[in-house]
PDB file of C-alpha atoms in Angstrom:
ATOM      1  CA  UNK A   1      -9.584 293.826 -56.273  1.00  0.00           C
ATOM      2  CA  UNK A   2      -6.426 293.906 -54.895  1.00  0.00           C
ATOM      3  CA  UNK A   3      -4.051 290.696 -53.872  1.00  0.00           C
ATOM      4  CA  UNK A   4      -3.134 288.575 -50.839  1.00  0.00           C
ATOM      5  CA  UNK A   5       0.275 289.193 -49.502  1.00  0.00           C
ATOM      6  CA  UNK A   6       1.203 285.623 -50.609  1.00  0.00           C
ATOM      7  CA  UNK A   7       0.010 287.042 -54.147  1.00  0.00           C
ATOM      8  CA  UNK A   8       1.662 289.723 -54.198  1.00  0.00           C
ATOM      9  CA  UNK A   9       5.094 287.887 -52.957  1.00  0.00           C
ATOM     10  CA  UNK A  10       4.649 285.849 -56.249  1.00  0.00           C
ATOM     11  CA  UNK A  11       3.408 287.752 -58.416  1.00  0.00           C
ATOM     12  CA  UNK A  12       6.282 290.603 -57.985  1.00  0.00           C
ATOM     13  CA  UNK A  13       9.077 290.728 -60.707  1.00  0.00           C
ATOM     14  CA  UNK A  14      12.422 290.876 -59.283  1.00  0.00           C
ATOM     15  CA  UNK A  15      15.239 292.543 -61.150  1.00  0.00           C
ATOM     16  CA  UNK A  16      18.308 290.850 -62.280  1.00  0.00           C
ATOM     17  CA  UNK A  17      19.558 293.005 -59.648  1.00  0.00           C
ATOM     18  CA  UNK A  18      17.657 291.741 -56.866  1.00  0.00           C
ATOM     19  CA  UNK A  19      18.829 288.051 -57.984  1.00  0.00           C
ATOM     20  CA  UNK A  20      22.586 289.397 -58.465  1.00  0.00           C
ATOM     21  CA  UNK A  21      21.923 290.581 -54.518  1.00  0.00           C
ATOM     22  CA  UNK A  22      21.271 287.377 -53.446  1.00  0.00           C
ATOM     23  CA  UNK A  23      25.306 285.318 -52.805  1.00  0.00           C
ATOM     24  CA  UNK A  24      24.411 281.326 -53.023  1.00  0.00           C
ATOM     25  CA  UNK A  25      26.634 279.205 -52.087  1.00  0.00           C
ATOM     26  CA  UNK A  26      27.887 275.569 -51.983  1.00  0.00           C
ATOM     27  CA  UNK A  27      29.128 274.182 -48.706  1.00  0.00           C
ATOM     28  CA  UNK A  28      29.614 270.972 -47.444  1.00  0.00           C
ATOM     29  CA  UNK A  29      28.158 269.841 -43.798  1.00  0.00           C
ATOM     30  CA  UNK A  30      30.699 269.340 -40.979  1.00  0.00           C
ATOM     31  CA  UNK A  31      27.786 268.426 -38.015  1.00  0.00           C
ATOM     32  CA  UNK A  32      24.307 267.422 -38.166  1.00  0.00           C
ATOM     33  CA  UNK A  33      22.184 267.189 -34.943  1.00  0.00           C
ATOM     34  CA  UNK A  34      18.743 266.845 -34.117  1.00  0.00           C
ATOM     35  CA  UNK A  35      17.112 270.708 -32.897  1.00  0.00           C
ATOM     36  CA  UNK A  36      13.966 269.456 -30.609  1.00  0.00           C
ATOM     37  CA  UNK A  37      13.552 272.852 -28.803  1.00  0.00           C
ATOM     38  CA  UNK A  38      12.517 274.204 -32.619  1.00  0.00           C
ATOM     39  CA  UNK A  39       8.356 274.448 -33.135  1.00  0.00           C
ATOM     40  CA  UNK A  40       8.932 272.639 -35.925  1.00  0.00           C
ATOM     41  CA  UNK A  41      11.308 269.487 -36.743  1.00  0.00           C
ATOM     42  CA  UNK A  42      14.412 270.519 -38.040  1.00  0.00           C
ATOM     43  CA  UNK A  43      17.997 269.925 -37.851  1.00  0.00           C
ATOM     44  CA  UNK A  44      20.695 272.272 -36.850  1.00  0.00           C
ATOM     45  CA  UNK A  45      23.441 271.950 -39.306  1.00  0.00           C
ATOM     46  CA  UNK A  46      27.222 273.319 -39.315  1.00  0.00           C
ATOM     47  CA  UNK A  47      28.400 274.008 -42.540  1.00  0.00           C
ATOM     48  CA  UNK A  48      31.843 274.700 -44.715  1.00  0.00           C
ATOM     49  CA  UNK A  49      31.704 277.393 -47.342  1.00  0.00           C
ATOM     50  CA  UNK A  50      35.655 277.587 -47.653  1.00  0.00           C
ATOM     51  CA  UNK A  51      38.395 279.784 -46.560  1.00  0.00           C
ATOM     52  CA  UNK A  52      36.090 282.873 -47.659  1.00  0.00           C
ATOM     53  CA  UNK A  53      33.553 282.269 -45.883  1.00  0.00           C
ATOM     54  CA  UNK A  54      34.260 280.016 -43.239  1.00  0.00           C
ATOM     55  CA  UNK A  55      31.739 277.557 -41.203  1.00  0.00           C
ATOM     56  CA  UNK A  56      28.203 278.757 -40.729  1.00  0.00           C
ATOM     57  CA  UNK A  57      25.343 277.207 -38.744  1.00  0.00           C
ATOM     58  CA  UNK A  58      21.850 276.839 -40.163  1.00  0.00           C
ATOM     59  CA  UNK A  59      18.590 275.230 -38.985  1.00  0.00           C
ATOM     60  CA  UNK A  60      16.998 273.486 -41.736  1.00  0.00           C
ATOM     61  CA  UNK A  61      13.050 271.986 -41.932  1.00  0.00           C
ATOM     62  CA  UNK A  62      14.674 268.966 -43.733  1.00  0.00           C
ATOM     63  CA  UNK A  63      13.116 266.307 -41.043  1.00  0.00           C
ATOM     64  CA  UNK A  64      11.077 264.477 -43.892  1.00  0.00           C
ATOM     65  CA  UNK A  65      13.712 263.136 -46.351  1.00  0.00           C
ATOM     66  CA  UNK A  66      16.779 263.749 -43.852  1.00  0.00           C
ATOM     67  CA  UNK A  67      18.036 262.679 -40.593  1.00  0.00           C
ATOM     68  CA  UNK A  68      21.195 264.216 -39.071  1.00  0.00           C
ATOM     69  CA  UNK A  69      23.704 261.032 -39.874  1.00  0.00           C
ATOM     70  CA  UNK A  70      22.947 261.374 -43.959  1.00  0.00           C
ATOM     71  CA  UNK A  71      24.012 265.030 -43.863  1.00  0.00           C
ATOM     72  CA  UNK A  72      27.287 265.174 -42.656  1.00  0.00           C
ATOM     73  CA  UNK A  73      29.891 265.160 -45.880  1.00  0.00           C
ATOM     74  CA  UNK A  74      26.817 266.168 -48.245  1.00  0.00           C
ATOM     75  CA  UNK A  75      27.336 269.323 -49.930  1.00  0.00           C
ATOM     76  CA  UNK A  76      24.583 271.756 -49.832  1.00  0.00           C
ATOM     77  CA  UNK A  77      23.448 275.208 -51.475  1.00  0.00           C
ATOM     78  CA  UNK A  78      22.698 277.863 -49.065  1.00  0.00           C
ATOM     79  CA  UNK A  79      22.237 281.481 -49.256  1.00  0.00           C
ATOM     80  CA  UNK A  80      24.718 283.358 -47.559  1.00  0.00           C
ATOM     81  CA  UNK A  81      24.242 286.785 -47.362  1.00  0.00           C
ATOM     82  CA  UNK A  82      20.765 287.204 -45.749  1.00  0.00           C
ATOM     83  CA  UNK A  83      21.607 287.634 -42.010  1.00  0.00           C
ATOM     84  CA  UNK A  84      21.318 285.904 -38.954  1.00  0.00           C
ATOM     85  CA  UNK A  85      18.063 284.353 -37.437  1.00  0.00           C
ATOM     86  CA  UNK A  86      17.143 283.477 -33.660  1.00  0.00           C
ATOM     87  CA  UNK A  87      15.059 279.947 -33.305  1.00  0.00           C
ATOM     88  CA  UNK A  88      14.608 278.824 -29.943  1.00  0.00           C
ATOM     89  CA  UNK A  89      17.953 280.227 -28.912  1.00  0.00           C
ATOM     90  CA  UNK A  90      19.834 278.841 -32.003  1.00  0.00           C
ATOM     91  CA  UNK A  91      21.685 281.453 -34.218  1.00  0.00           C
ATOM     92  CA  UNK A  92      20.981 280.749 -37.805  1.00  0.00           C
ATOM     93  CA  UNK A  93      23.441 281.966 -40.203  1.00  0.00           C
ATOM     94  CA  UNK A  94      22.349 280.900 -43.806  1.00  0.00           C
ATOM     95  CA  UNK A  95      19.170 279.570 -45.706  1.00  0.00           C
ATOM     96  CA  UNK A  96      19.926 276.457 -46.970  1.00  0.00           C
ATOM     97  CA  UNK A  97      18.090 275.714 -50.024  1.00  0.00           C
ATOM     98  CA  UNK A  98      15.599 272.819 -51.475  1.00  0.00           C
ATOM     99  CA  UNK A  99      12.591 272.348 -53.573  1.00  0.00           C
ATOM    100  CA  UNK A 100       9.163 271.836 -51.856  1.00  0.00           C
ATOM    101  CA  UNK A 101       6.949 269.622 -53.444  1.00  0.00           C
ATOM    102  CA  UNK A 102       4.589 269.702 -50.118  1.00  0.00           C
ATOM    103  CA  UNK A 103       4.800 272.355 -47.594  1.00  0.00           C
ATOM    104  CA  UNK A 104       6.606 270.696 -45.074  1.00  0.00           C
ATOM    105  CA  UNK A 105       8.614 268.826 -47.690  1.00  0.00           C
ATOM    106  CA  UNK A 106      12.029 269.532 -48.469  1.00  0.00           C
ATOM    107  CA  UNK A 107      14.212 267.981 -50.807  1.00  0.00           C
ATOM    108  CA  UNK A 108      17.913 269.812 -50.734  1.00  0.00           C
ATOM    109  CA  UNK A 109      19.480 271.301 -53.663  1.00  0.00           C
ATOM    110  CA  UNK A 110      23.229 270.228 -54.276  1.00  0.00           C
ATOM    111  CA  UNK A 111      25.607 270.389 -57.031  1.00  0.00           C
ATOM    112  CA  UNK A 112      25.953 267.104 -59.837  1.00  0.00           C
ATOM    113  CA  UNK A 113      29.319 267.128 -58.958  1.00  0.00           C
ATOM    114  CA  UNK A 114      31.309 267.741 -56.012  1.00  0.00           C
ATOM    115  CA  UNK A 115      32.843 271.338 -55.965  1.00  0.00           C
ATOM    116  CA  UNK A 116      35.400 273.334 -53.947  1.00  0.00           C
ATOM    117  CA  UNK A 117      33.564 274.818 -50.874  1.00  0.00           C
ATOM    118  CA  UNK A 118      32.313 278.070 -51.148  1.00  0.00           C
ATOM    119  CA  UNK A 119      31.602 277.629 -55.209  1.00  0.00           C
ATOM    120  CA  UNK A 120      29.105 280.734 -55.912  1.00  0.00           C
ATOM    121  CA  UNK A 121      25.829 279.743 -57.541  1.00  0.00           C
ATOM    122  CA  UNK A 122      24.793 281.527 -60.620  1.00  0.00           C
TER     123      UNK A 122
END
């Protein structure tokens, strides 16, 4: 019997190479705003990951612990290197990153202690 897609997805063993592939990142948010042309409620956010980097945009499904005013000055983790993203005309530049105790439910990842933008995750 073979397995679901979704199986499959989780069941797969990355390499330490596929993880090494993946640049995370810590960036702080510069502008939060509310993105009501998305399907789905999210907020658009603008992001600092340093003079390496630079600012990034990112539209995040964080509408159920989050509302744009408590983001801006929070640092966030956010993969970097994974391309952009059209949604509903928006150009998303990172992934922004959170556990999911529900399916809709986010609840961002972000460093103990506050860190230079642009810190790499490891």
């Amino acid at each position: 019997m073979g397995w679901t897609k979704e199986q499959a997805y989780i069941n797969r063993m990355p390499t330490p190479d596929d993880f090494f592939a993946i640049d995370m990142r810590v960036g702080t948010v510069l502008e939060a705003a509310p993105f009501p042309e998305a399907r789905k409620p999210a907020i658009q956010l603008t992001i600092d990951f340093g003079p390496e980097l630079g600012v990034r945009r990112s539209s995040a499904q964080i509408t159920v612990h989050y509302s744009p005013e408590t983001l801006v000055g929070r640092q966030v983790i956010a993969v970097t290197n994974i391309g952009t993203r059209k949604i509903a005309g928006f150009t998303s530049e990172v992934l922004v990153l959170g556990a999911m105790p529900g399916p809709t439910e986010v609840v961002l990842l972000n460093p103990d202690h506050p860190v230079p933008n642009g810190t790499r995750i490891g």
